[in-house]
Coordinates of C-alpha atoms and ligand atoms in Angstrom, one line a residue:
M1 CA 86.6 68.5 93.9
V2 CA 84.6 71.3 91.7
I3 CA 87.0 72.7 89.4
N4 CA 86.0 76.0 87.4
E5 CA 89.2 75.3 84.9
I6 CA 92.4 74.0 84.4
F7 CA 94.7 75.7 81.9
Y8 CA 98.3 76.7 81.1
S9 CA 99.4 79.9 80.7
L10 CA 102.2 82.2 82.4
Q11 CA 102.3 83.0 86.3
G12 CA 101.1 86.9 85.6
E13 CA 101.6 87.7 89.5
G14 CA 104.1 87.7 92.3
F15 CA 108.1 86.6 92.0
L16 CA 107.2 83.8 89.6
A17 CA 105.6 86.2 87.1
G18 CA 106.6 84.8 83.8
V19 CA 106.9 81.2 84.6
P20 CA 105.0 78.8 82.5
S21 CA 102.5 77.3 84.8
V22 CA 99.2 74.9 85.2
F23 CA 96.4 77.0 86.8
V24 CA 93.6 74.7 88.6
R25 CA 90.8 76.7 89.6
L26 CA 88.6 75.6 92.4
A27 CA 85.1 76.6 92.7
G28 CA 83.8 78.7 95.8
C29 CA 84.7 81.8 97.6
P30 CA 82.8 83.6 100.4
L31 CA 84.1 87.1 100.1
R32 CA 82.5 88.4 97.1
C33 CA 85.4 91.1 96.5
K34 CA 83.9 94.1 94.4
W35 CA 86.4 94.2 91.8
C36 CA 87.0 90.1 92.0
D37 CA 88.0 89.2 88.4
T38 CA 86.9 85.6 88.7
K39 CA 83.2 85.9 89.9
Y40 CA 82.4 83.1 87.6
A41 CA 84.0 80.9 90.1
W42 CA 82.4 82.2 93.4
E43 CA 79.7 79.5 93.8
K44 CA 80.8 76.1 95.2
Q45 CA 79.3 74.4 92.1
A46 CA 80.9 76.6 89.7
G47 CA 82.4 74.1 87.5
R48 CA 82.4 70.1 87.2
H49 CA 83.4 67.4 89.7
Y50 CA 86.9 65.7 89.2
G51 CA 88.4 63.3 91.1
V52 CA 91.9 63.8 92.1
T53 CA 93.5 61.3 89.8
E54 CA 91.6 63.2 86.6
I55 CA 92.8 66.6 88.0
V56 CA 96.3 65.2 87.9
Q57 CA 96.0 63.7 84.7
T58 CA 94.9 66.9 83.2
I59 CA 97.8 68.5 84.5
Q60 CA 100.3 66.2 83.2
Q61 CA 99.0 66.9 79.7
N62 CA 100.9 70.0 80.0
Y63 CA 105.0 70.3 80.3
S64 CA 105.0 72.5 83.1
K65 CA 107.0 71.6 86.5
F66 CA 104.7 74.4 88.2
V67 CA 101.4 74.3 89.0
V68 CA 99.2 77.1 90.7
I69 CA 96.2 76.4 92.8
T70 CA 93.8 79.3 92.6
G71 CA 90.1 80.1 93.0
G72 CA 87.9 81.1 94.4
E73 CA 89.2 80.1 97.7
P74 CA 91.1 76.9 97.6
M75 CA 92.1 77.0 101.2
I76 CA 88.6 76.1 101.9
N77 CA 88.5 72.7 100.0
S78 CA 88.8 69.8 102.4
D79 CA 90.3 67.6 99.7
L80 CA 93.1 70.0 98.9
P81 CA 95.6 68.0 100.8
K82 CA 94.8 65.0 98.6
L83 CA 95.7 66.6 95.5
L84 CA 98.9 68.5 97.1
K85 CA 100.1 65.4 98.0
K86 CA 99.8 63.4 94.7
L87 CA 101.4 66.5 92.9
K88 CA 104.3 66.8 95.3
D89 CA 104.8 62.9 94.5
L90 CA 105.5 64.0 90.7
D91 CA 107.8 66.6 92.2
K92 CA 105.7 69.6 91.0
H93 CA 106.2 73.2 92.5
I94 CA 103.2 74.0 94.0
T95 CA 101.8 77.8 94.4
I96 CA 98.4 78.1 96.5
E97 CA 97.0 81.4 95.9
T98 CA 95.0 82.5 98.7
A99 CA 93.3 85.5 100.6
G100 CA 94.5 84.2 103.7
I101 CA 90.9 83.3 105.6
A102 CA 91.6 79.7 105.9
Y103 CA 94.6 77.6 107.5
I104 CA 95.6 74.2 106.5
P105 CA 98.6 72.9 108.6
D106 CA 101.3 70.6 106.6
I107 CA 100.4 70.9 103.6
P108 CA 103.0 70.4 100.5
C109 CA 103.2 74.0 99.1
D110 CA 106.6 75.8 97.8
L111 CA 104.8 79.2 97.6
M112 CA 102.0 80.3 99.8
S113 CA 100.8 83.4 97.8
I114 CA 98.4 85.3 100.0
S115 CA 96.3 88.4 99.3
P116 CA 94.7 89.8 102.3
K117 CA 92.0 91.7 101.4
L118 CA 91.5 95.8 102.4
S119 CA 88.6 97.5 102.8
N120 CA 89.0 98.8 99.1
S121 CA 87.5 95.4 98.0
T122 CA 84.3 95.6 100.3
P123 CA 80.9 95.3 98.2
A124 CA 78.5 97.8 97.9
D125 CA 75.4 95.6 98.4
P126 CA 74.7 95.6 102.4
K127 CA 74.0 92.0 102.5
L128 CA 77.2 90.8 100.5
S129 CA 79.1 93.8 102.5
K130 CA 78.3 92.1 106.1
I131 CA 79.4 88.7 104.4
H132 CA 82.9 90.2 103.4
E133 CA 83.7 92.4 106.2
D134 CA 83.1 89.4 108.8
S135 CA 85.5 87.1 107.1
R136 CA 88.2 89.2 104.9
L137 CA 90.8 89.7 107.4
D138 CA 91.6 86.9 109.7
V139 CA 95.1 88.0 111.5
A140 CA 95.3 84.9 113.0
V141 CA 95.5 82.5 110.0
L142 CA 97.6 85.2 108.3
R143 CA 99.9 84.7 111.2
E144 CA 99.9 80.7 111.0
L145 CA 100.3 81.0 107.1
I146 CA 103.4 83.4 107.2
D147 CA 104.9 81.5 110.1
N148 CA 104.7 77.8 108.6
Y149 CA 105.1 78.4 104.7
Q150 CA 107.2 80.0 102.2
Y151 CA 105.2 83.0 101.4
Q152 CA 104.5 86.5 99.3
L153 CA 102.0 88.9 100.7
K154 CA 100.2 90.8 97.6
F155 CA 98.0 93.8 98.4
V156 CA 95.6 94.8 95.9
V157 CA 95.8 98.8 95.8
D158 CA 93.4 101.3 94.4
S159 CA 95.0 104.5 95.6
E160 CA 97.8 105.8 98.0
G161 CA 95.1 106.2 100.6
D162 CA 95.5 102.1 100.8
L163 CA 98.8 102.5 102.3
S164 CA 98.1 103.1 106.0
E165 CA 95.9 100.2 106.0
I166 CA 98.5 98.1 104.4
R167 CA 101.0 99.2 107.2
Q168 CA 98.5 98.7 109.7
T169 CA 97.7 95.1 108.6
I170 CA 101.4 94.4 108.3
E171 CA 101.9 95.6 112.2
E172 CA 99.0 93.5 113.2
I173 CA 100.1 90.4 111.6
G174 CA 103.6 90.9 113.1
N175 CA 106.9 89.1 111.7
V176 CA 106.3 89.9 108.2
N177 CA 109.4 90.1 106.0
P178 CA 109.0 93.5 104.4
E179 CA 111.1 91.9 101.3
K180 CA 107.9 89.7 100.6
V181 CA 105.2 92.4 100.6
M182 CA 104.1 93.5 96.9
L183 CA 101.7 96.0 95.9
M184 CA 99.7 95.3 93.2
P185 CA 97.4 97.7 91.0
Q186 CA 93.9 97.1 91.2
A187 CA 92.8 96.6 87.6
A188 CA 90.7 94.5 85.5
T189 CA 91.5 96.0 82.0
R190 CA 94.8 96.7 80.5
D191 CA 94.2 100.5 80.4
E192 CA 93.0 100.7 83.9
L193 CA 96.5 98.4 84.7
L194 CA 98.7 101.1 82.6
A195 CA 96.7 104.3 84.0
K196 CA 97.4 103.1 88.0
S197 CA 100.8 101.5 87.6
P198 CA 102.7 104.6 87.8
T199 CA 101.1 105.5 91.0
I200 CA 101.7 102.2 92.7
A201 CA 105.3 102.1 91.3
D202 CA 105.9 105.3 93.1
M203 CA 104.3 103.7 96.3
C204 CA 107.0 100.8 95.9
K205 CA 109.8 103.3 95.5
S206 CA 108.8 105.2 98.6
T207 CA 108.1 102.1 100.9
G208 CA 110.5 99.4 99.4
F209 CA 107.7 97.1 98.9
T210 CA 107.9 95.5 95.6
F211 CA 105.5 96.4 92.7
C212 CA 103.4 93.4 91.4
Q213 CA 102.7 93.1 87.9
R214 CA 99.7 91.5 86.4
L215 CA 101.3 90.1 83.3
Q216 CA 98.0 88.4 82.2
I217 CA 96.0 91.5 82.1
L218 CA 99.0 93.4 80.1
L219 CA 99.2 90.5 77.8
W220 CA 95.9 89.4 77.6
D221 CA 93.6 91.9 78.8
N222 CA 92.1 89.5 81.6
I223 CA 90.5 87.0 79.1
K224 CA 89.3 83.9 81.1
G225 CA 91.7 81.1 81.2
T226 CA 94.8 83.2 80.8
Ligands
SF4_301 S1 89.3 86.3 97.4 FE1 89.8 86.3 95.5 S2 88.3 85.0 94.6 FE2 87.3 85.6 96.4 S3 86.1 87.5 95.6 FE3 88.0 88.1 96.6 S4 89.2 88.3 94.7 FE4 87.5 87.1 94.3

């Protein structure tokens, strides 16, 4: 598997925010979101080859039970099931962070952290925007993920105007538990995060959705490896 980075930090986002976790970032993502904070992991070869055993050994150098498989887009990696099985044999708690564009059945995963991409993520470049728009939202895949795994649904929010699209997406997916929906400020820096958070907090109060913090930006201002 091509791994971009493996590091130990706190989970910054979602219902497990604050939990010390080992992050395994797989290389490769076709979406090219305009505000992506891990552009360095976009290419399939953005990293170095690891065998599954080497990944597990590296994870085991840290003391956490919690492992976060992230990207890039981990669900497009055909070796993912093999890695997850090894981790489950070690009784790890596994979170997979995905944009929800690919489905793999029957993998050991304790939390599918799904972040469907709204139109606020579409890149300006016409060539990239076509690729992005063709694949950013697959309602059938989102439905499978939600029906078959424990999940959280994190929407990256730029402004209040995103709310109607969020509601429409939830309605299209169907069967979404509103208690598992989170709204997360779109922000690359601490200043941006603090500036946008009050608006998102108000949106959460008026909808009942949960505010999703981004602890890694608050603490470290989006430094790679945090
Ligand atoms: S899906 Fe995630 S990793 Fe891929 S481009 Fe979008 S924000 Fe970046």
